[in-house]
Short mmCIF file of C-alpha atoms and ligand atoms in Angstrom, two decimals:
data_model
loop_
_atom_site.label_atom_id
_atom_site.label_comp_id
_atom_site.label_asym_id
_atom_site.label_seq_id
_atom_site.Cartn_x
_atom_site.Cartn_y
_atom_site.Cartn_z
CA MET T 32 23.79 19.05 -9.03
CA PRO T 33 22.33 18.29 -12.51
CA SER T 34 20.18 15.21 -12.73
CA VAL T 35 21.56 12.10 -14.42
CA PRO T 36 19.02 9.97 -16.40
CA PHE T 37 19.09 6.25 -15.60
CA LYS T 38 19.80 3.87 -18.46
CA LYS T 39 18.70 0.63 -16.79
CA ILE T 40 16.55 -0.20 -13.80
CA LEU T 41 16.24 -3.58 -12.02
CA ILE T 42 12.74 -4.29 -10.53
CA ALA T 43 13.05 -6.24 -7.29
CA ASN T 44 9.52 -7.44 -7.33
CA ARG T 45 7.00 -9.60 -9.15
CA GLY T 46 3.27 -9.55 -10.16
CA GLU T 47 1.33 -6.54 -11.28
CA ILE T 48 3.68 -3.95 -9.67
CA ALA T 49 6.60 -5.25 -11.62
CA VAL T 50 4.68 -4.86 -14.76
CA ARG T 51 3.66 -1.37 -13.55
CA VAL T 52 7.29 -0.29 -13.04
CA ILE T 53 8.16 -1.78 -16.49
CA CYS T 54 5.47 0.49 -17.99
CA ALA T 55 6.84 3.55 -16.34
CA CYS T 56 10.47 2.63 -17.51
CA LYS T 57 9.25 2.22 -21.13
CA ASP T 58 7.50 5.55 -20.91
CA LEU T 59 10.84 7.09 -19.88
CA GLY T 60 12.95 5.22 -22.41
CA ILE T 61 14.77 3.21 -19.68
CA GLN T 62 15.85 -0.47 -20.13
CA THR T 63 14.46 -2.97 -17.52
CA VAL T 64 15.82 -6.04 -15.74
CA ALA T 65 13.26 -8.41 -14.16
CA VAL T 66 14.13 -10.87 -11.44
CA TYR T 67 12.11 -13.99 -10.88
CA SER T 68 11.69 -17.02 -8.79
CA GLU T 69 11.43 -20.52 -10.32
CA ALA T 70 7.63 -20.32 -9.71
CA ASP T 71 7.49 -17.08 -11.80
CA ARG T 72 9.41 -18.34 -14.86
CA TYR T 73 6.25 -17.78 -17.12
CA SER T 74 5.27 -14.56 -15.50
CA SER T 75 4.48 -11.53 -17.71
CA HIS T 76 7.00 -9.30 -15.90
CA VAL T 77 9.72 -11.74 -17.09
CA ARG T 78 8.31 -11.54 -20.64
CA PHE T 79 7.95 -7.69 -20.82
CA ALA T 80 11.39 -6.80 -19.26
CA ASP T 81 14.42 -6.24 -21.58
CA GLN T 82 16.39 -8.82 -19.50
CA ALA T 83 15.37 -11.32 -16.86
CA ILE T 84 17.35 -13.19 -14.24
CA CYS T 85 16.29 -16.12 -12.06
CA ILE T 86 17.21 -15.48 -8.38
CA GLY T 87 16.14 -18.62 -6.75
CA PRO T 88 13.40 -21.00 -5.77
CA ALA T 89 9.78 -20.22 -5.09
CA LYS T 90 10.03 -19.50 -1.48
CA SER T 91 10.41 -15.64 -1.20
CA ALA T 92 13.06 -15.91 1.60
CA ARG T 93 15.34 -17.52 -1.00
CA SER T 94 14.39 -15.27 -3.99
CA TYR T 95 12.49 -11.96 -3.69
CA LEU T 96 13.80 -11.35 -0.17
CA ASP T 97 17.40 -12.60 -0.88
CA ILE T 98 19.54 -9.47 -0.87
CA PRO T 99 22.71 -10.95 -2.13
CA SER T 100 21.01 -12.63 -5.09
CA ILE T 101 19.28 -9.46 -6.16
CA ILE T 102 22.35 -7.32 -5.79
CA SER T 103 24.34 -9.99 -7.85
CA ALA T 104 21.61 -9.72 -10.59
CA ALA T 105 21.96 -5.98 -10.45
CA GLU T 106 25.72 -6.05 -10.81
CA ILE T 107 25.69 -8.67 -13.59
CA THR T 108 23.33 -6.63 -15.59
CA ASP T 109 25.03 -3.28 -14.74
CA VAL T 110 21.88 -1.37 -13.71
CA ASP T 111 21.88 2.21 -12.40
CA ALA T 112 18.95 1.79 -9.98
CA ILE T 113 16.62 -0.67 -8.24
CA HIS T 114 12.89 -0.14 -7.90
CA PRO T 115 11.65 -2.26 -5.06
CA GLY T 116 7.89 -2.06 -5.73
CA TYR T 117 5.69 -2.72 -2.62
CA GLY T 118 6.02 -5.56 -0.07
CA PHE T 119 9.14 -7.73 -0.20
CA LEU T 120 12.26 -5.46 0.34
CA SER T 121 10.53 -2.15 -0.28
CA GLU T 122 10.72 -0.96 3.28
CA ASN T 123 13.92 -2.82 4.22
CA ALA T 124 16.43 -0.16 5.23
CA THR T 125 19.33 -2.66 5.07
CA PHE T 126 18.49 -3.42 1.53
CA ALA T 127 18.53 0.37 0.74
CA GLU T 128 21.95 0.59 2.44
CA VAL T 129 23.39 -2.33 0.53
CA CYS T 130 22.22 -0.78 -2.75
CA GLU T 131 23.77 2.52 -1.77
CA ALA T 132 27.10 0.72 -0.73
CA SER T 133 26.92 -1.04 -4.25
CA GLN T 134 26.66 2.37 -6.05
CA ILE T 135 23.12 1.38 -7.22
CA LYS T 136 20.42 3.97 -6.58
CA PHE T 137 17.60 2.73 -4.42
CA ILE T 138 14.25 4.26 -5.66
CA GLY T 139 12.80 5.18 -2.35
CA PRO T 140 13.49 7.25 0.73
CA ARG T 141 16.95 7.20 2.44
CA PRO T 142 17.74 4.13 4.58
CA GLU T 143 17.59 6.15 7.92
CA VAL T 144 14.14 7.61 7.06
CA ILE T 145 12.91 4.12 6.13
CA ARG T 146 14.14 2.76 9.44
CA LEU T 147 12.49 5.53 11.37
CA MET T 148 9.09 5.08 9.62
CA GLY T 149 9.36 1.25 10.06
CA VAL T 150 9.32 1.46 13.82
CA LYS T 151 5.63 2.53 14.19
CA GLU T 152 5.71 3.96 17.72
CA ARG T 153 8.83 6.05 16.78
CA ALA T 154 7.14 7.34 13.74
CA ARG T 155 4.13 8.28 15.84
CA ALA T 156 6.23 10.12 18.39
CA PHE T 157 8.08 11.84 15.59
CA MET T 158 4.89 12.96 13.80
CA ARG T 159 3.37 14.15 17.09
CA GLU T 160 6.38 16.46 17.75
CA LEU T 161 5.87 17.94 14.32
CA GLY T 162 2.34 18.80 15.00
CA VAL T 163 0.54 15.92 13.25
CA PRO T 164 -2.48 14.76 15.38
CA VAL T 165 -1.99 11.16 16.67
CA LEU T 166 -4.24 8.93 18.68
CA PRO T 167 -3.69 9.00 22.53
CA GLY T 168 -1.52 6.07 23.42
CA SER T 169 1.92 5.06 24.70
CA PRO T 170 4.90 7.35 24.15
CA GLY T 171 7.05 4.36 23.16
CA VAL T 172 7.37 0.52 23.43
CA LEU T 173 5.27 -0.98 26.23
CA THR T 174 7.71 -2.51 28.66
CA SER T 175 5.26 -4.41 30.97
CA PRO T 176 1.53 -5.34 31.46
CA GLU T 177 1.59 -2.98 34.39
CA GLU T 178 2.66 -0.05 32.25
CA GLY T 179 -0.07 -1.08 29.83
CA LEU T 180 -2.77 -1.12 32.48
CA GLU T 181 -1.72 2.38 33.67
CA LEU T 182 -1.78 3.91 30.22
CA ALA T 183 -5.06 2.17 29.12
CA GLY T 184 -6.66 3.51 32.29
CA LYS T 185 -5.67 7.03 31.24
CA VAL T 186 -6.51 6.71 27.57
CA GLY T 187 -9.84 4.79 28.29
CA TYR T 188 -10.90 1.41 26.97
CA PRO T 189 -11.02 -0.05 24.42
CA VAL T 190 -7.48 0.20 23.38
CA ILE T 191 -5.45 -1.62 20.64
CA LEU T 192 -2.03 -3.25 21.07
CA LYS T 193 0.04 -3.09 17.86
CA ALA T 194 3.34 -4.55 16.80
CA SER T 195 6.06 -1.90 16.41
CA ALA T 196 7.31 -3.61 13.29
CA GLY T 197 3.87 -4.67 12.14
CA GLY T 198 2.41 -4.66 8.71
CA GLY T 199 -0.27 -6.24 6.51
CA GLY T 200 -2.92 -5.78 9.26
CA ARG T 201 -1.33 -8.45 11.37
CA GLY T 202 -0.19 -8.49 15.09
CA MET T 203 -3.03 -6.34 16.46
CA ARG T 204 -5.14 -6.99 19.56
CA VAL T 205 -8.15 -5.10 20.75
CA VAL T 206 -8.41 -4.79 24.56
CA ASN T 207 -11.85 -4.11 26.03
CA GLY T 208 -11.04 -3.97 29.66
CA PRO T 209 -8.21 -4.23 32.21
CA ASP T 210 -8.84 -8.00 33.01
CA GLU T 211 -8.00 -8.78 29.34
CA LEU T 212 -4.90 -6.64 29.07
CA PRO T 213 -2.20 -8.79 30.66
CA SER T 214 -2.78 -11.93 28.63
CA LEU T 215 -3.42 -10.09 25.29
CA PHE T 216 -0.12 -8.07 25.93
CA LEU T 217 1.84 -11.43 26.19
CA GLN T 218 -0.05 -12.76 23.11
CA ALA T 219 0.63 -9.59 21.04
CA GLN T 220 4.29 -9.68 22.09
CA HIS T 221 4.61 -13.38 21.20
CA GLU T 222 2.86 -12.89 17.78
CA ALA T 223 4.93 -9.82 16.93
CA GLY T 224 8.26 -11.71 17.91
CA SER T 225 7.43 -14.57 15.53
CA ALA T 226 5.86 -12.57 12.67
CA PHE T 227 8.08 -9.45 12.56
CA SER T 228 11.36 -10.54 14.39
CA SER T 229 10.71 -7.90 17.11
CA PRO T 230 8.48 -8.57 20.10
CA ASP T 231 7.99 -4.76 20.69
CA VAL T 232 4.37 -3.68 21.02
CA TYR T 233 2.76 -0.27 21.71
CA LEU T 234 -0.77 0.90 22.68
CA GLU T 235 -3.20 3.35 21.24
CA LYS T 236 -6.87 4.25 21.62
CA TYR T 237 -9.09 1.96 19.67
CA ILE T 238 -11.67 3.56 17.39
CA GLY T 239 -14.78 1.39 17.09
CA ALA T 240 -15.99 2.57 13.70
CA PRO T 241 -13.09 4.34 12.01
CA ARG T 242 -12.47 5.25 8.43
CA HIS T 243 -9.09 4.62 6.90
CA ILE T 244 -7.83 7.68 5.02
CA GLU T 245 -4.44 8.16 3.61
CA PHE T 246 -2.48 10.92 1.98
CA GLN T 247 -0.14 10.42 -1.00
CA ILE T 248 3.03 12.45 -0.93
CA LEU T 249 5.91 13.14 -3.32
CA ALA T 250 9.11 14.74 -2.07
CA ASP T 251 12.12 15.50 -4.22
CA GLU T 252 15.72 15.49 -3.10
CA HIS T 253 15.89 19.23 -2.98
CA GLY T 254 13.47 19.82 -0.03
CA ASN T 255 10.18 20.27 -2.07
CA VAL T 256 7.09 18.30 -0.98
CA GLU T 257 3.71 17.91 -2.74
CA ILE T 258 0.61 16.30 -1.27
CA LEU T 259 -1.52 14.59 -3.91
CA GLY T 260 -4.69 14.42 -1.83
CA GLU T 261 -6.19 11.44 -0.07
CA ARG T 262 -7.51 8.00 -0.70
CA GLU T 263 -10.39 6.38 1.16
CA CYS T 264 -9.48 2.78 2.06
CA SER T 265 -12.15 1.73 4.58
CA VAL T 266 -13.50 -1.24 2.64
CA GLN T 267 -11.23 -3.80 4.22
CA ARG T 268 -11.39 -7.38 5.19
CA ARG T 269 -9.07 -8.65 7.99
CA HIS T 270 -7.62 -5.09 8.14
CA GLN T 271 -6.59 -5.50 4.49
CA LYS T 272 -7.93 -3.30 1.76
CA LEU T 273 -10.32 -4.52 -0.92
CA LEU T 274 -11.62 -1.38 -2.65
CA GLU T 275 -10.15 2.13 -2.55
CA GLU T 276 -11.22 5.51 -3.96
CA SER T 277 -10.12 9.09 -4.32
CA PRO T 278 -11.20 11.54 -3.05
CA SER T 279 -12.76 10.27 0.16
CA PRO T 280 -16.50 11.02 0.53
CA ALA T 281 -15.85 11.94 4.10
CA VAL T 282 -12.98 14.53 3.81
CA THR T 283 -13.94 18.13 3.38
CA ASP T 284 -11.88 20.61 1.31
CA ALA T 285 -11.01 22.51 4.41
CA GLN T 286 -9.76 19.40 6.18
CA ARG T 287 -7.75 18.29 3.14
CA ALA T 288 -6.06 21.65 3.05
CA GLU T 289 -5.35 21.68 6.79
CA ILE T 290 -3.81 18.19 6.84
CA SER T 291 -1.83 18.79 3.65
CA ALA T 292 -0.30 21.94 5.19
CA VAL T 293 0.71 20.14 8.42
CA LEU T 294 2.08 17.14 6.33
CA ARG T 295 4.10 19.28 3.90
CA LYS T 296 5.99 20.72 6.87
CA ALA T 297 6.41 17.35 8.76
CA ILE T 298 7.61 15.47 5.58
CA SER T 299 10.10 18.06 4.68
CA GLN T 300 11.48 18.23 8.32
CA ALA T 301 11.70 14.37 8.33
CA GLY T 302 14.03 14.60 5.31
CA TYR T 303 11.61 12.27 3.62
CA THR T 304 12.23 11.82 -0.12
CA ASN T 305 10.50 9.99 -3.01
CA ALA T 306 6.92 8.69 -2.83
CA GLY T 307 5.19 7.78 0.35
CA THR T 308 1.78 7.47 2.08
CA VAL T 309 0.69 8.87 5.47
CA GLU T 310 -2.06 6.82 6.83
CA PHE T 311 -4.78 8.17 9.21
CA LEU T 312 -7.88 6.95 10.96
CA MET T 313 -10.93 9.14 11.12
CA ASP T 314 -13.08 8.86 14.26
CA GLU T 315 -16.83 8.95 14.41
CA ALA T 316 -16.75 12.76 14.71
CA GLY T 317 -14.71 13.20 11.67
CA ASN T 318 -11.28 13.89 13.32
CA LEU T 319 -8.16 12.48 11.60
CA TYR T 320 -5.35 10.81 13.53
CA PHE T 321 -2.04 9.75 12.12
CA ILE T 322 -1.35 5.89 12.43
CA GLU T 323 1.65 5.17 10.19
CA VAL T 324 3.79 6.05 7.15
CA ASN T 325 4.34 3.59 4.26
CA ALA T 326 7.62 4.50 2.80
CA ARG T 327 6.98 3.09 -0.70
CA VAL T 328 4.47 3.20 -3.46
CA GLN T 329 1.06 1.72 -2.53
CA VAL T 330 -1.09 -0.93 -4.20
CA GLU T 331 -3.86 1.72 -4.56
CA HIS T 332 -1.66 4.44 -6.10
CA PRO T 333 -3.56 4.40 -9.46
CA VAL T 334 -6.70 6.15 -8.03
CA THR T 335 -4.51 9.10 -7.12
CA GLU T 336 -2.97 9.06 -10.63
CA PHE T 337 -6.47 9.16 -12.17
CA VAL T 338 -7.65 12.24 -10.16
CA THR T 339 -4.41 14.22 -10.31
CA GLY T 340 -3.08 13.17 -13.74
CA ILE T 341 0.31 12.49 -12.25
CA ASP T 342 2.18 9.29 -12.88
CA ILE T 343 3.45 8.41 -9.47
CA VAL T 344 5.91 5.60 -10.55
CA LYS T 345 7.39 7.75 -13.18
CA SER T 346 7.76 10.55 -10.57
CA GLN T 347 9.51 8.15 -8.23
CA ILE T 348 12.09 7.33 -10.88
CA ARG T 349 12.57 10.95 -11.89
CA ILE T 350 12.92 12.02 -8.26
CA ALA T 351 15.58 9.32 -7.81
CA GLN T 352 17.38 10.75 -10.92
CA GLY T 353 17.73 14.02 -9.07
CA GLU T 354 14.94 16.08 -10.84
CA THR T 355 12.97 18.63 -8.88
CA LEU T 356 9.13 18.39 -8.49
CA ALA T 357 8.88 21.62 -10.52
CA GLU T 358 10.48 19.74 -13.45
CA ILE T 359 8.53 16.52 -12.92
CA LEU T 360 4.86 17.69 -12.29
CA PRO T 361 2.78 19.13 -15.13
CA GLY T 362 1.62 22.08 -13.05
CA PRO T 363 -0.05 22.81 -9.67
CA VAL T 364 -1.53 19.71 -8.07
CA GLU T 365 -5.25 19.55 -8.46
CA MET T 366 -7.73 16.79 -7.90
CA ARG T 367 -10.40 16.39 -10.50
CA GLY T 368 -13.28 13.81 -10.71
CA HIS T 369 -13.39 10.57 -8.92
CA ALA T 370 -11.54 7.16 -9.15
CA ILE T 371 -12.19 3.79 -7.62
CA GLU T 372 -10.02 0.70 -7.48
CA CYS T 373 -11.12 -2.95 -6.92
CA ARG T 374 -8.40 -5.37 -6.01
CA ILE T 375 -9.07 -8.53 -7.98
CA ASN T 376 -7.76 -11.24 -5.75
CA ALA T 377 -7.60 -15.07 -6.51
CA GLU T 378 -9.69 -16.00 -3.51
CA ASN T 379 -13.00 -17.32 -2.32
CA PRO T 380 -15.29 -14.29 -2.50
CA VAL T 381 -17.10 -15.12 0.73
CA THR T 382 -14.42 -16.63 3.04
CA PHE T 383 -11.56 -14.78 1.42
CA VAL T 384 -9.43 -17.89 1.48
CA PRO T 385 -6.81 -17.71 -1.31
CA ALA T 386 -7.66 -19.77 -4.33
CA PRO T 387 -4.61 -20.28 -6.48
CA GLY T 388 -4.63 -22.33 -9.65
CA ARG T 389 -4.74 -22.08 -13.44
CA ILE T 390 -6.75 -19.26 -15.21
CA THR T 391 -8.48 -21.08 -18.18
CA GLY T 392 -10.23 -17.97 -19.60
CA PHE T 393 -9.40 -14.32 -19.14
CA HIS T 394 -11.14 -11.30 -20.63
CA LEU T 395 -10.30 -7.78 -19.68
CA PRO T 396 -12.79 -4.89 -19.58
CA GLY T 397 -11.96 -1.57 -21.37
CA GLY T 398 -13.80 1.53 -22.63
CA VAL T 399 -13.83 5.09 -21.39
CA GLY T 400 -12.48 5.68 -17.93
CA VAL T 401 -11.25 2.10 -17.21
CA ARG T 402 -7.72 0.91 -16.44
CA VAL T 403 -6.46 -2.51 -15.60
CA ASP T 404 -3.08 -3.31 -14.06
CA THR T 405 -2.29 -6.95 -14.15
CA TRP T 406 0.24 -9.70 -14.69
CA ALA T 407 -2.30 -12.39 -15.41
CA TYR T 408 -3.24 -13.96 -18.80
CA THR T 409 -5.10 -16.91 -20.21
CA ASP T 410 -3.52 -20.24 -19.02
CA CYS T 411 -1.22 -18.54 -16.41
CA VAL T 412 -0.90 -20.27 -13.08
CA ILE T 413 -1.39 -18.36 -9.91
CA PRO T 414 1.23 -19.72 -7.66
CA PRO T 415 0.30 -20.38 -3.94
CA PHE T 416 3.50 -18.79 -2.58
CA TYR T 417 2.82 -15.08 -2.84
CA ASP T 418 -0.08 -12.67 -2.34
CA SER T 419 -3.33 -13.39 -4.15
CA LEU T 420 -3.59 -10.07 -6.08
CA ILE T 421 -3.92 -10.91 -9.79
CA ALA T 422 -5.32 -7.55 -11.11
CA LYS T 423 -6.37 -4.02 -10.20
CA LEU T 424 -9.45 -2.62 -11.93
CA ILE T 425 -9.63 1.15 -11.73
CA THR T 426 -12.34 3.35 -13.07
CA TYR T 427 -12.60 7.15 -13.36
CA GLY T 428 -15.75 9.36 -13.57
CA ASN T 429 -16.42 13.03 -13.45
CA ASP T 430 -18.13 12.36 -10.09
CA ARG T 431 -18.43 9.49 -7.80
CA GLY T 432 -21.61 8.15 -9.25
CA GLU T 433 -20.15 7.87 -12.68
CA ALA T 434 -17.01 6.18 -11.30
CA ILE T 435 -19.29 3.64 -9.50
CA ARG T 436 -21.40 2.92 -12.62
CA ARG T 437 -18.24 2.40 -14.69
CA MET T 438 -16.88 0.04 -12.11
CA GLN T 439 -20.07 -1.95 -12.23
CA ARG T 440 -19.89 -2.06 -16.00
CA ALA T 441 -16.29 -3.02 -16.04
CA LEU T 442 -16.67 -5.79 -13.31
CA SER T 443 -19.47 -7.33 -15.35
CA MET T 444 -17.08 -7.53 -18.42
CA PHE T 445 -14.06 -8.83 -16.37
CA ILE T 446 -14.09 -12.55 -16.98
CA VAL T 447 -11.81 -14.85 -15.14
CA GLU T 448 -12.42 -18.59 -15.49
CA GLY T 449 -10.70 -21.48 -13.68
CA ILE T 450 -10.29 -19.93 -10.28
CA HIS T 451 -12.38 -18.06 -7.73
CA THR T 452 -11.99 -14.26 -7.50
CA SER T 453 -13.18 -11.32 -5.37
CA ILE T 454 -15.31 -9.96 -8.20
CA PRO T 455 -18.66 -11.20 -6.91
CA MET T 456 -17.94 -9.63 -3.54
CA GLN T 457 -17.02 -6.33 -5.17
CA GLN T 458 -20.19 -6.30 -7.19
CA ARG T 459 -22.23 -6.68 -4.03
CA ILE T 460 -20.35 -3.87 -2.33
CA LEU T 461 -20.95 -1.52 -5.28
CA ALA T 462 -24.65 -2.26 -5.33
CA ASP T 463 -24.98 -1.51 -1.60
CA ALA T 464 -27.04 1.62 -0.84
CA ASP T 465 -24.80 2.74 2.03
CA PHE T 466 -21.63 2.33 -0.12
CA GLN T 467 -23.27 4.34 -2.87
CA ALA T 468 -24.24 7.04 -0.36
CA GLY T 469 -20.52 7.13 0.99
CA ARG T 470 -21.63 5.92 4.49
CA PHE T 471 -19.27 3.28 5.62
CA ASP T 472 -16.36 2.52 7.96
CA THR T 473 -13.82 -0.29 8.35
CA ASN T 474 -16.65 -2.64 9.73
CA PHE T 475 -18.64 -2.26 6.47
CA ILE T 476 -17.64 -5.46 4.96
CA LYS T 477 -18.94 -7.61 7.94
CA ARG T 478 -22.47 -7.24 6.61
CA PHE T 479 -21.48 -9.39 3.61
CA MET T 480 -19.89 -12.15 5.62
CA PRO T 481 -21.65 -15.17 7.05
CA GLY T 482 -21.91 -15.27 10.92
CA PRO T 483 -22.65 -12.67 13.60
CA LYS T 484 -22.54 -9.03 12.46
P1 ADP W 535 -0.63 -2.36 9.17
O1 ADP W 535 0.72 -1.65 9.06
O2 ADP W 535 -0.48 -3.80 9.68
O3 ADP W 535 -1.47 -2.25 7.88
P2 ADP W 535 -2.13 -0.12 10.44
O4 ADP W 535 -1.64 0.59 11.62
O5 ADP W 535 -2.05 0.51 9.13
O6 ADP W 535 -1.43 -1.64 10.32
O7 ADP W 535 -3.60 -0.51 10.66
C1 ADP W 535 -4.34 -1.39 9.67
C2 ADP W 535 -5.85 -1.29 9.90
O8 ADP W 535 -6.14 -1.75 11.31
C3 ADP W 535 -6.44 0.10 9.87
O9 ADP W 535 -6.77 0.47 8.53
C4 ADP W 535 -7.67 -0.07 10.75
O10 ADP W 535 -8.69 -0.80 10.06
C5 ADP W 535 -7.20 -1.04 11.87
N1 ADP W 535 -6.67 -0.18 12.99
C6 ADP W 535 -5.37 0.14 13.30
N2 ADP W 535 -5.30 0.95 14.35
C7 ADP W 535 -6.51 1.10 14.80
C8 ADP W 535 -7.10 1.89 15.95
N3 ADP W 535 -6.35 2.49 16.78
N4 ADP W 535 -8.45 1.82 16.05
C9 ADP W 535 -9.23 1.09 15.20
N5 ADP W 535 -8.81 0.37 14.24
C10 ADP W 535 -7.45 0.39 13.99
#
């Protein structure tokens, strides 16, 4: 079937990712429609889109998560497709189904694939069957504390209880011994039920000092899959990423080739299409274990774009138009050089508490090897209703050392006045000798925090 180019795309998101999608559409000559809440009336995605429609009040449940409002906006503006960005409705299978039923192309995987990947213990079982290494743990949902005790006894403590429908680093409980398990099981179920509308939890082996490593995939609608290497995302606070890089200092060429080969097969057998990320944890011995699939574009996708030269968001749109990877990609996928991303959040750099407010002065860094993705500008107000990400600063170098030095240079020239940001914390991380040597795991950030280490 020949591909049909889109004429107009609605972006069902806000902030920097909405601006990022607008950039990709402009590069492809596609018209854009922004949707916005009353709190985002003066946001730059509204200004840069060709059309903009207010979809409701500040509360996301009544705007960015309100499927009928978004579909009405899409119908009024007569768009061909919807790009969901990340967060909000991006991994909502019902939304993808409603788009399909409304003859609007959803730029992402098919609804049934989103649904499978969204139930984390099902995705785990599925990947294990296809030969992807997974951490030892429960085969499915844990039905009782007794079942948990039996499994944990086999797997060995510590174990971690995780919400089936979890996300954003929430709903996890580490269990150090059998006496703790029954009460933590009930707590985890309760928290999962209130945060994710499903009380289901499962169990897996807890790794004390893991690295978080994830592989970027692109799959077209004709059965072709490409793996765009990995990203290292171990610099996290509260299980949320703060700084990412590609390639990972811990992954060997042989390991990358081995995991890529396994993933290529698994992703094509899953019928997965469009962009996605397969997340792994690396144990202290260097083994990689699957933890989950994110069926959408990730915040940290630009580091992969820098090292592969592939525009991931443009590729998503072209895949959704029906083009093949052979048509979309410039040639064989290769990783060259090194890229780092710092998430610039409006937050207290020590306690990480969000710090919304008005930006009174704003200066962006530039120069060779520097990219900034942002929606912020002088005098804009960071609303308290959404996540605190105001910009992503990405640097590229021929090697990791050059990328680090460029990041230090760029951070020192990134001026944000009027609110607190994560910049001082990122400067301390980049100056750390262990970070510079590539020696860190997900506990790394604790050394910069007040209190016991
Ligand atoms: P979410 O979907 O909420 O982001 P993930 O399953 O991706 O949850 O895990 C988020 C983070 O939590 C990981 O990057 C890691 O830091 C920590 N984590 C998750 N599972 C384990 C585990 N089995 N052992 C140790 N840490 C874990």
